[in-house]
PDB file of C-alpha atoms in Angstrom:
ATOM      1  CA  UNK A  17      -9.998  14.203   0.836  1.00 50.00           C
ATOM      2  CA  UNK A  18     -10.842  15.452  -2.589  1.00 70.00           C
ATOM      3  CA  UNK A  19     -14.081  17.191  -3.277  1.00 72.00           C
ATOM      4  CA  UNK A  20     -16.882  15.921  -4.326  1.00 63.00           C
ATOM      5  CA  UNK A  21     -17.636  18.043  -7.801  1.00 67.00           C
ATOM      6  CA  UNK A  22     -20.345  15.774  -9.412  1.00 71.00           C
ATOM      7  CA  UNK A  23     -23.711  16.462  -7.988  1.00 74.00           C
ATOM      8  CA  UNK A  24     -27.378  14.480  -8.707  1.00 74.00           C
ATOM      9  CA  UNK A  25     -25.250  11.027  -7.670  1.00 76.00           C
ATOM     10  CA  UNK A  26     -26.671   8.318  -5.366  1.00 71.00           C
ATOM     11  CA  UNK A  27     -25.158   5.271  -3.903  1.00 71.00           C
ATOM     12  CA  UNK A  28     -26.418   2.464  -5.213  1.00 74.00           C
ATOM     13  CA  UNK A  29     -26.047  -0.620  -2.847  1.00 79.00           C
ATOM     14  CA  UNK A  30     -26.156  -4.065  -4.645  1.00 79.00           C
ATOM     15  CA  UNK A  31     -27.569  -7.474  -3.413  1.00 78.00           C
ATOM     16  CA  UNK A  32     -24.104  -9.327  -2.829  1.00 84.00           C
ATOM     17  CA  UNK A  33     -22.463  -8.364   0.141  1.00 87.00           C
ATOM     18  CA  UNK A  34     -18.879  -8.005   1.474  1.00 89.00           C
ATOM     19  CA  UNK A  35     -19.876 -11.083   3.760  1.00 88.00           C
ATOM     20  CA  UNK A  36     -21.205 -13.038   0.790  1.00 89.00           C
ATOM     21  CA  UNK A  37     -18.478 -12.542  -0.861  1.00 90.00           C
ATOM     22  CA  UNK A  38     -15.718 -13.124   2.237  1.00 88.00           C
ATOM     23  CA  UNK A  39     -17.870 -16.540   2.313  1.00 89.00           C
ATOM     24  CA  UNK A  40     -17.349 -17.288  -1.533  1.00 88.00           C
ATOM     25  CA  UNK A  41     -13.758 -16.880  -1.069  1.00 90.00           C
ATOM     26  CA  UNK A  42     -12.815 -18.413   2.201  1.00 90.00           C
ATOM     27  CA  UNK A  43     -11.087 -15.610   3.231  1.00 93.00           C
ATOM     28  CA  UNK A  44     -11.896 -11.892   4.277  1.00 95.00           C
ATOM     29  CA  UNK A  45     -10.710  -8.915   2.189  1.00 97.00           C
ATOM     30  CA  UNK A  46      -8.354  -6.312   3.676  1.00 98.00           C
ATOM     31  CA  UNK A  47      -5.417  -4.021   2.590  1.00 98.00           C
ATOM     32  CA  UNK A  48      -2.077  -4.492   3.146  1.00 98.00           C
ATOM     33  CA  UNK A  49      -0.539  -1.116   2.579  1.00 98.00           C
ATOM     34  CA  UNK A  50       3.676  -1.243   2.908  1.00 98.00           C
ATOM     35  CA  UNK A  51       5.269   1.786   3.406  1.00 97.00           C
ATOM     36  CA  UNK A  52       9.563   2.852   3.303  1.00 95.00           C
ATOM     37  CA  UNK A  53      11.657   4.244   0.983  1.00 93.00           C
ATOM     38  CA  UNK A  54      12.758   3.412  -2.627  1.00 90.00           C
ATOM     39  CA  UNK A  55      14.017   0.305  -2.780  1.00 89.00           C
ATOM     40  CA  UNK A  56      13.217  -0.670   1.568  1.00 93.00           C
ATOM     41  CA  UNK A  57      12.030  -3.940  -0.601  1.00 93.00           C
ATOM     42  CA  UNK A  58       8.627  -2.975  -0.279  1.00 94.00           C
ATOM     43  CA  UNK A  59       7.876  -4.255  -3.889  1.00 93.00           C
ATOM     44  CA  UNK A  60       9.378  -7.555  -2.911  1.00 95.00           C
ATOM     45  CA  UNK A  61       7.635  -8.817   0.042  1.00 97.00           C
ATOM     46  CA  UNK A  62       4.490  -7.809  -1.570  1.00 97.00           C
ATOM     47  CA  UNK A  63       5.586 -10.385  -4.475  1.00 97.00           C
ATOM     48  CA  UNK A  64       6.493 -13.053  -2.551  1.00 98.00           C
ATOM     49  CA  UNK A  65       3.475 -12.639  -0.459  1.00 98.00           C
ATOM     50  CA  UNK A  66       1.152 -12.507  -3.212  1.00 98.00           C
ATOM     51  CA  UNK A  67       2.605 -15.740  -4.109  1.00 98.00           C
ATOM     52  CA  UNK A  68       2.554 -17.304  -0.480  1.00 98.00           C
ATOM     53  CA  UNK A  69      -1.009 -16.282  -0.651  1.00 97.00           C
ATOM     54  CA  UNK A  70      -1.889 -17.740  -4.016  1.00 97.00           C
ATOM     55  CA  UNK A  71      -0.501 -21.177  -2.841  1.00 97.00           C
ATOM     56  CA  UNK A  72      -2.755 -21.175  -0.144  1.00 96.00           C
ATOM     57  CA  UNK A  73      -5.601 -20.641  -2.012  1.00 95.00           C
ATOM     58  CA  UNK A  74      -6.399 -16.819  -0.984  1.00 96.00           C
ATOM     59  CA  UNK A  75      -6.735 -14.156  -3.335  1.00 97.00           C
ATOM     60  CA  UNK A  76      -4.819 -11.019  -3.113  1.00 97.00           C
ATOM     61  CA  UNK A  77      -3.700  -8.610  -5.688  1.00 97.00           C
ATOM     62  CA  UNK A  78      -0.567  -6.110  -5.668  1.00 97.00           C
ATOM     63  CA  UNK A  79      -0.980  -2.193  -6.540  1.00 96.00           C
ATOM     64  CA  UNK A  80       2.327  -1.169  -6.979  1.00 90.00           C
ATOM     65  CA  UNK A  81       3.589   1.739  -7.173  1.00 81.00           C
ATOM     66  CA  UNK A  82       5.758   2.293 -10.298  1.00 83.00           C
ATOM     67  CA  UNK A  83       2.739   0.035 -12.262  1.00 89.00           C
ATOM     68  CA  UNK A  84      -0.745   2.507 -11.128  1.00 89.00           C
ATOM     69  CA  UNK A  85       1.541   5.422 -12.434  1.00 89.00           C
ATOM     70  CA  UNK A  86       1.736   3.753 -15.642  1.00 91.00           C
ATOM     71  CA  UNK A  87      -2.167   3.609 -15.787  1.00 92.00           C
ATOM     72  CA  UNK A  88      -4.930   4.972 -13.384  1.00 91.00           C
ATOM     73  CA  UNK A  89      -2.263   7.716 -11.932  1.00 93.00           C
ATOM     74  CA  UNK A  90      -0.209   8.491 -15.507  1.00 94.00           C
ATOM     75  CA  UNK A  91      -1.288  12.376 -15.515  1.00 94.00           C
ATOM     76  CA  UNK A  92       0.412  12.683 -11.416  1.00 92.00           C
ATOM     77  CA  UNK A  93       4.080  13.730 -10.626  1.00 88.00           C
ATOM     78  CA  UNK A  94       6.104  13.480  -7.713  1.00 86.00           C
ATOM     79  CA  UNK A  95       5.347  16.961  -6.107  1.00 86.00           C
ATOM     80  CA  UNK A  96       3.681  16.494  -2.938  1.00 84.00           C
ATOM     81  CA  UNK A  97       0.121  17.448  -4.019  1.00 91.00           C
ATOM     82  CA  UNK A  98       0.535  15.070  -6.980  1.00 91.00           C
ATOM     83  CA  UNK A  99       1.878  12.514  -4.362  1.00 88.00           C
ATOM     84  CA  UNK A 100      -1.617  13.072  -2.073  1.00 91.00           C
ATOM     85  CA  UNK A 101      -3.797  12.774  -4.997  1.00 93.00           C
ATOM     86  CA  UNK A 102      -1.878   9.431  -5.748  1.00 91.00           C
ATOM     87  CA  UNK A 103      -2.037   8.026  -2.512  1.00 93.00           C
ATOM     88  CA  UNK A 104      -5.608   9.076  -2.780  1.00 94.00           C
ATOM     89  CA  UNK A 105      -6.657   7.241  -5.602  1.00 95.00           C
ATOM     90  CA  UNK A 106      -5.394   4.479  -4.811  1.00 95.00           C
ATOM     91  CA  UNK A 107      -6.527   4.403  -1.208  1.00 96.00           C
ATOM     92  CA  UNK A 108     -10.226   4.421  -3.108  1.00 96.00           C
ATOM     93  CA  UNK A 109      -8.955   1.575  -5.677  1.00 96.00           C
ATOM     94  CA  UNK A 110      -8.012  -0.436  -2.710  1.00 97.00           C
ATOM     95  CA  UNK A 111     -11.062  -0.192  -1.095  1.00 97.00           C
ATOM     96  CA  UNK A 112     -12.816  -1.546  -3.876  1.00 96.00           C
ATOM     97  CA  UNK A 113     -10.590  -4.742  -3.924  1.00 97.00           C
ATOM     98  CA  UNK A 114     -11.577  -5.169  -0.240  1.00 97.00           C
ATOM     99  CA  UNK A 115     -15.342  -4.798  -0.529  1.00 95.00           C
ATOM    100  CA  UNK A 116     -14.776  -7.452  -3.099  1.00 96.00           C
ATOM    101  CA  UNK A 117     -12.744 -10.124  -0.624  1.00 96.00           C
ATOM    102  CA  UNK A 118      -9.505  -9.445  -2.109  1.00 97.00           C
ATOM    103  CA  UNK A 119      -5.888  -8.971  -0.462  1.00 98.00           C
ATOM    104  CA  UNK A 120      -5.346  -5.566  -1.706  1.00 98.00           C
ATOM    105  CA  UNK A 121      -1.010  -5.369  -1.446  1.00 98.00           C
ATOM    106  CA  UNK A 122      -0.762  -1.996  -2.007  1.00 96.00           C
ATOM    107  CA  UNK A 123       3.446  -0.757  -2.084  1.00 94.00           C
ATOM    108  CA  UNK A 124       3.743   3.001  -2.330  1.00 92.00           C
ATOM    109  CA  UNK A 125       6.994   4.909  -0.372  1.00 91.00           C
ATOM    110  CA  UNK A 126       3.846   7.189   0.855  1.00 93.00           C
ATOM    111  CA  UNK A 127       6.132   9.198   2.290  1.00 92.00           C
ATOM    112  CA  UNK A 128       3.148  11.315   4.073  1.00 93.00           C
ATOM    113  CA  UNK A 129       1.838  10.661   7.346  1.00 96.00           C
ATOM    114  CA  UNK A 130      -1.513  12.398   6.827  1.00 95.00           C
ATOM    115  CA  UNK A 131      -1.972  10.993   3.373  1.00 94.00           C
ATOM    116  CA  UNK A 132      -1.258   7.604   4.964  1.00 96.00           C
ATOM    117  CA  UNK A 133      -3.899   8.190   7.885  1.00 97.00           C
ATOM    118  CA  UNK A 134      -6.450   9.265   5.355  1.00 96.00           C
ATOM    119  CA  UNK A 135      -6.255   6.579   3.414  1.00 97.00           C
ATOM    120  CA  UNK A 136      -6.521   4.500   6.846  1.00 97.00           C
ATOM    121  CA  UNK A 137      -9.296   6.587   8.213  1.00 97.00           C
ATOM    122  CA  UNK A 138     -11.328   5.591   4.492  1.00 96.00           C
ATOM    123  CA  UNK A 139     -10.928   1.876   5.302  1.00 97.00           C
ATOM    124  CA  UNK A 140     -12.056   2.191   8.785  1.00 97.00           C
ATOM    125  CA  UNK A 141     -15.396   4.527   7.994  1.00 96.00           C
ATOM    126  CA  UNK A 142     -16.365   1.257   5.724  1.00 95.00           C
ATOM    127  CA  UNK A 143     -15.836  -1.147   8.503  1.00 96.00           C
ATOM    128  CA  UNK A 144     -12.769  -2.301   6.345  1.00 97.00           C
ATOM    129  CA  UNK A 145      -9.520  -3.698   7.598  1.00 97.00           C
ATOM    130  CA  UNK A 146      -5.978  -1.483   7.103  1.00 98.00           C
ATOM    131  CA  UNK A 147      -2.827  -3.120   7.788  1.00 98.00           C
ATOM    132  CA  UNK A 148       0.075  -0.688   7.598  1.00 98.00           C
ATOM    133  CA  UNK A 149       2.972  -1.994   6.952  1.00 98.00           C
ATOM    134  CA  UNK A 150       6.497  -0.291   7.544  1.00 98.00           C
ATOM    135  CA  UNK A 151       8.844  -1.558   5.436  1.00 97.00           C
ATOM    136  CA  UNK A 152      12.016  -0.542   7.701  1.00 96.00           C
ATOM    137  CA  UNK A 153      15.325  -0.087   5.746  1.00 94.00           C
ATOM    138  CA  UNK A 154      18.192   2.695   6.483  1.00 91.00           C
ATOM    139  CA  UNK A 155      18.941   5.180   3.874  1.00 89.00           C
ATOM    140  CA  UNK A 156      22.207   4.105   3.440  1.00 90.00           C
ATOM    141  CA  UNK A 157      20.964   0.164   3.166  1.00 91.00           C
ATOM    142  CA  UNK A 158      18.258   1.416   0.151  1.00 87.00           C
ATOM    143  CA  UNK A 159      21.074   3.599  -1.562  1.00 88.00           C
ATOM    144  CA  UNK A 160      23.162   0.686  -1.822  1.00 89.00           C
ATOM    145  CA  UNK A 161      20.976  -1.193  -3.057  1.00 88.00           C
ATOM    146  CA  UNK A 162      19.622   1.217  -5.292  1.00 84.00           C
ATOM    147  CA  UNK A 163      17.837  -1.468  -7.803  1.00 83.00           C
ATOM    148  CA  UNK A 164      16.632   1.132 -10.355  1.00 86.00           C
ATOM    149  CA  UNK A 165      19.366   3.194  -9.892  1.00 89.00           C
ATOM    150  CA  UNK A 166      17.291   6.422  -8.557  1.00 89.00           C
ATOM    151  CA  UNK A 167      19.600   7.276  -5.582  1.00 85.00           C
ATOM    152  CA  UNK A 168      22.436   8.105  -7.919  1.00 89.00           C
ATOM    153  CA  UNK A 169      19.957  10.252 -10.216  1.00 89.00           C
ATOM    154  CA  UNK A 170      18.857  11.754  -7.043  1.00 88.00           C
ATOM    155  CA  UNK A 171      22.367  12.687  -5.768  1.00 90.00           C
ATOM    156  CA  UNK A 172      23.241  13.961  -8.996  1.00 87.00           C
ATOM    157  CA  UNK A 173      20.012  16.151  -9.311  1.00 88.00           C
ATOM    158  CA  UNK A 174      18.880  14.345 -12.090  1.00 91.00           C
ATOM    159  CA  UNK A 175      15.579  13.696 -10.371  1.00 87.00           C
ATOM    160  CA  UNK A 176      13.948  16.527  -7.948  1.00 86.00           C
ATOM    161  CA  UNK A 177      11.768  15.447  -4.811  1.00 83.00           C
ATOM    162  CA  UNK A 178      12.873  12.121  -4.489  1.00 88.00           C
ATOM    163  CA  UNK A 179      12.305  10.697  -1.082  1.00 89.00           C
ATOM    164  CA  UNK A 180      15.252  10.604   1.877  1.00 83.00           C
ATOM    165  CA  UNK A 181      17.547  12.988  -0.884  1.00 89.00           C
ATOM    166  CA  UNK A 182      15.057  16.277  -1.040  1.00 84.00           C
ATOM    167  CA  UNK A 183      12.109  15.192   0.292  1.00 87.00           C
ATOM    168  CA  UNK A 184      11.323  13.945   3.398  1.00 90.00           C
ATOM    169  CA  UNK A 185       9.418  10.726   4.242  1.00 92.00           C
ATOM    170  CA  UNK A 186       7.617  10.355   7.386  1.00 95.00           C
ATOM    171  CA  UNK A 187       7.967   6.815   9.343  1.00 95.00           C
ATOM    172  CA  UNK A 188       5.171   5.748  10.705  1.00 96.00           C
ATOM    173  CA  UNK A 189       4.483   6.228  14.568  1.00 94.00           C
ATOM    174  CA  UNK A 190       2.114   2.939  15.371  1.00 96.00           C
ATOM    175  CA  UNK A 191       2.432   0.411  12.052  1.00 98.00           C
ATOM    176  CA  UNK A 192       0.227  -2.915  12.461  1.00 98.00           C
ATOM    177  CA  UNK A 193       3.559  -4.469  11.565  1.00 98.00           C
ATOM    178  CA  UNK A 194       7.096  -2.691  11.510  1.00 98.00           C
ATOM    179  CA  UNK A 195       9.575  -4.932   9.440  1.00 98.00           C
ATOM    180  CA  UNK A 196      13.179  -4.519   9.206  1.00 97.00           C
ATOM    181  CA  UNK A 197      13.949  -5.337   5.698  1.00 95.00           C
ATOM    182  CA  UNK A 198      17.949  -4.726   5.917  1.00 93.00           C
ATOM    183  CA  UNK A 199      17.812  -7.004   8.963  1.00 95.00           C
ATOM    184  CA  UNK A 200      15.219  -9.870   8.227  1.00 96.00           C
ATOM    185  CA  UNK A 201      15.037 -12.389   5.583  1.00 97.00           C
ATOM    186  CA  UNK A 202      12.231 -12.440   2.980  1.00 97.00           C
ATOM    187  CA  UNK A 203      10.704 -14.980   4.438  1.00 97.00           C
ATOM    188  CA  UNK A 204      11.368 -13.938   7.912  1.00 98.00           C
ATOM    189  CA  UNK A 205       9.036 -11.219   6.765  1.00 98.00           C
ATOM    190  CA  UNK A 206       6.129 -12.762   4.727  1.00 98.00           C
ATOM    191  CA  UNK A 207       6.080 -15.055   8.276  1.00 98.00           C
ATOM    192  CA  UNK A 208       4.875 -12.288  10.183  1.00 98.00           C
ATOM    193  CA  UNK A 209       2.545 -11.067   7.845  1.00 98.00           C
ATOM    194  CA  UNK A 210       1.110 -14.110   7.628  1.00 98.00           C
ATOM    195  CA  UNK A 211       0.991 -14.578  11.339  1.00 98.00           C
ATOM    196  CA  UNK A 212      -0.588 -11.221  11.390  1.00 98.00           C
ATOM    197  CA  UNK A 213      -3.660 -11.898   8.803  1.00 97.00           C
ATOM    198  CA  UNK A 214      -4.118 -15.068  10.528  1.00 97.00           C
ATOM    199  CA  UNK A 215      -4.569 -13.065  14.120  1.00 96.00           C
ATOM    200  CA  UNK A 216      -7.096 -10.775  12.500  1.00 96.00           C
ATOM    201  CA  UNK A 217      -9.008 -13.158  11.381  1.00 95.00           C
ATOM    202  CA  UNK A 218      -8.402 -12.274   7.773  1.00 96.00           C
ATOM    203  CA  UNK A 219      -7.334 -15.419   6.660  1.00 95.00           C
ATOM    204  CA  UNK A 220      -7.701 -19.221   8.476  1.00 90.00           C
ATOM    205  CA  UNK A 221      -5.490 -20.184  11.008  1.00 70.00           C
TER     206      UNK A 221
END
C-alpha cells in the first residue's frame, strides 16, 4: 500500500453507521470488482447489472475503468507502477461507496494478482464485502472483438504494455465468481451475480 506522508491526521468516526445506512437502503453495500482482459465484456455486465439492480430498487454505481482515468486517475499511465497506484485508488474509492451501502461495480483488466489481493485484503480489514469477479474470455475471443480497436494498435506497436500483447495479466486463482463471457449470455451472467449477492446476503432473496 502507499505510504502514509501526511502526519497530525486522526480518524474521525461519524454518528451514521454502515448498518444505518444498509437499513436506509434495504440492501447492504459491497464491491463487485470484474477482472479479464480488454474487451472480456467486463464493462458490459457491469452495465447491464447496474441496470438489473436499479430496477430492483438497489443502488449500485459503476467505476469503470476507461472513465476514473479521465478524472480521479488522469495523471497515471499504463506502466505497471502507474497500473498499482490505479488499482489502488480506486480500491480506496470503492471502499467509500461500500461504507455508504452502495454496489460499488468496479471494471478494471487489473491485470495484477497482488494489486488485486490488496485491494481485497482493504475490504476485508473494514469488515467489508469483495466479490471478485473473473470476467473469462480467450485472447483470441477479446481480439476479435476488439470494440475500441486496441488489439490492432497493440499488434502494430502503436500502444506499449497493453495487456495479453506485452504485458501479462494474471487470472485469478479462487474468484467469488468465474464467468465465461465468450461462452455465456449476458444475462446468463448478470443471473449468477445476482444469485451470488442474494447468497451473501447482500441483497434480498
Amino acid at each position: 500500500m502507499a505510504e502514509q506522508k501526511a502526519t497530525n491526521v486522526h480518524w474521525h468516526e461519524g454518528d451514521i453507521t454502515r448498518e444505518h445506512r444498509a437499513k436506509l437502503l434495504g440492501h447492504k453495500g459491497a464491491t463487485l470488482w470484474f477482472t479479464g482482459l480488454s474487451g472480456s465484456g467486463k464493462s458490459t455486465v457491469a452495465v447491464e447489472l447496474e441496470g438489473r439492480l436499479s430496477e430492483m430498487g438497489i443502488l449500485a454505481y459503476r467505476l469503470d475503468g476507461d472513465n476514473v482515468r479521465m478524472g480521479i486517475n488522469k495523471n497515471l499511465g499504463f506502466t505497471a507502477e502507474d497500473r498499482t497506484e490505479n488499482i489502488r485508488r480506486i480500491g480506496e474509492v470503492a471502499k467509500l461507496f461500500v461504507d455508504a451501502g452502495v454496489i460499488a461495480l468496479s471494471s478494471f483488466i487489473s491485470p495484477y494478482a497482488a494489486d488485486r489481493d490488496q485491494v481485497r485484503e482493504l475490504h476485508e480489514a473494514a469488515g467489508m464485502d469483495f466479490i471478485e469477479v473473473f470476467v473469462d474470455c480467450s485472447l483470441e475471443a477479446a481480439e476479435a472483438r476488439d470494440p475500441k480497436g486496441l488489439y490492432k494498435k497493440a499488434r502494430a506497436g502503436e500502444i506499449k504494455n497493453f495487456t495479453g500483447i506485452d504485458d501479462p495479466y494474471e487470472a485469478p486463482a479462487k474468484p467469488e465468481l468465474h464467468l465465461h463471457s465468450d461462452q455465456q449470455s449476458l444475462d446468463e451472467e448478470v443471473d449468477a451475480i445476482l444469485a451470488l449477492l442474494r447468497e451473501r446476503g447482500i441483497i434480498a432473496a
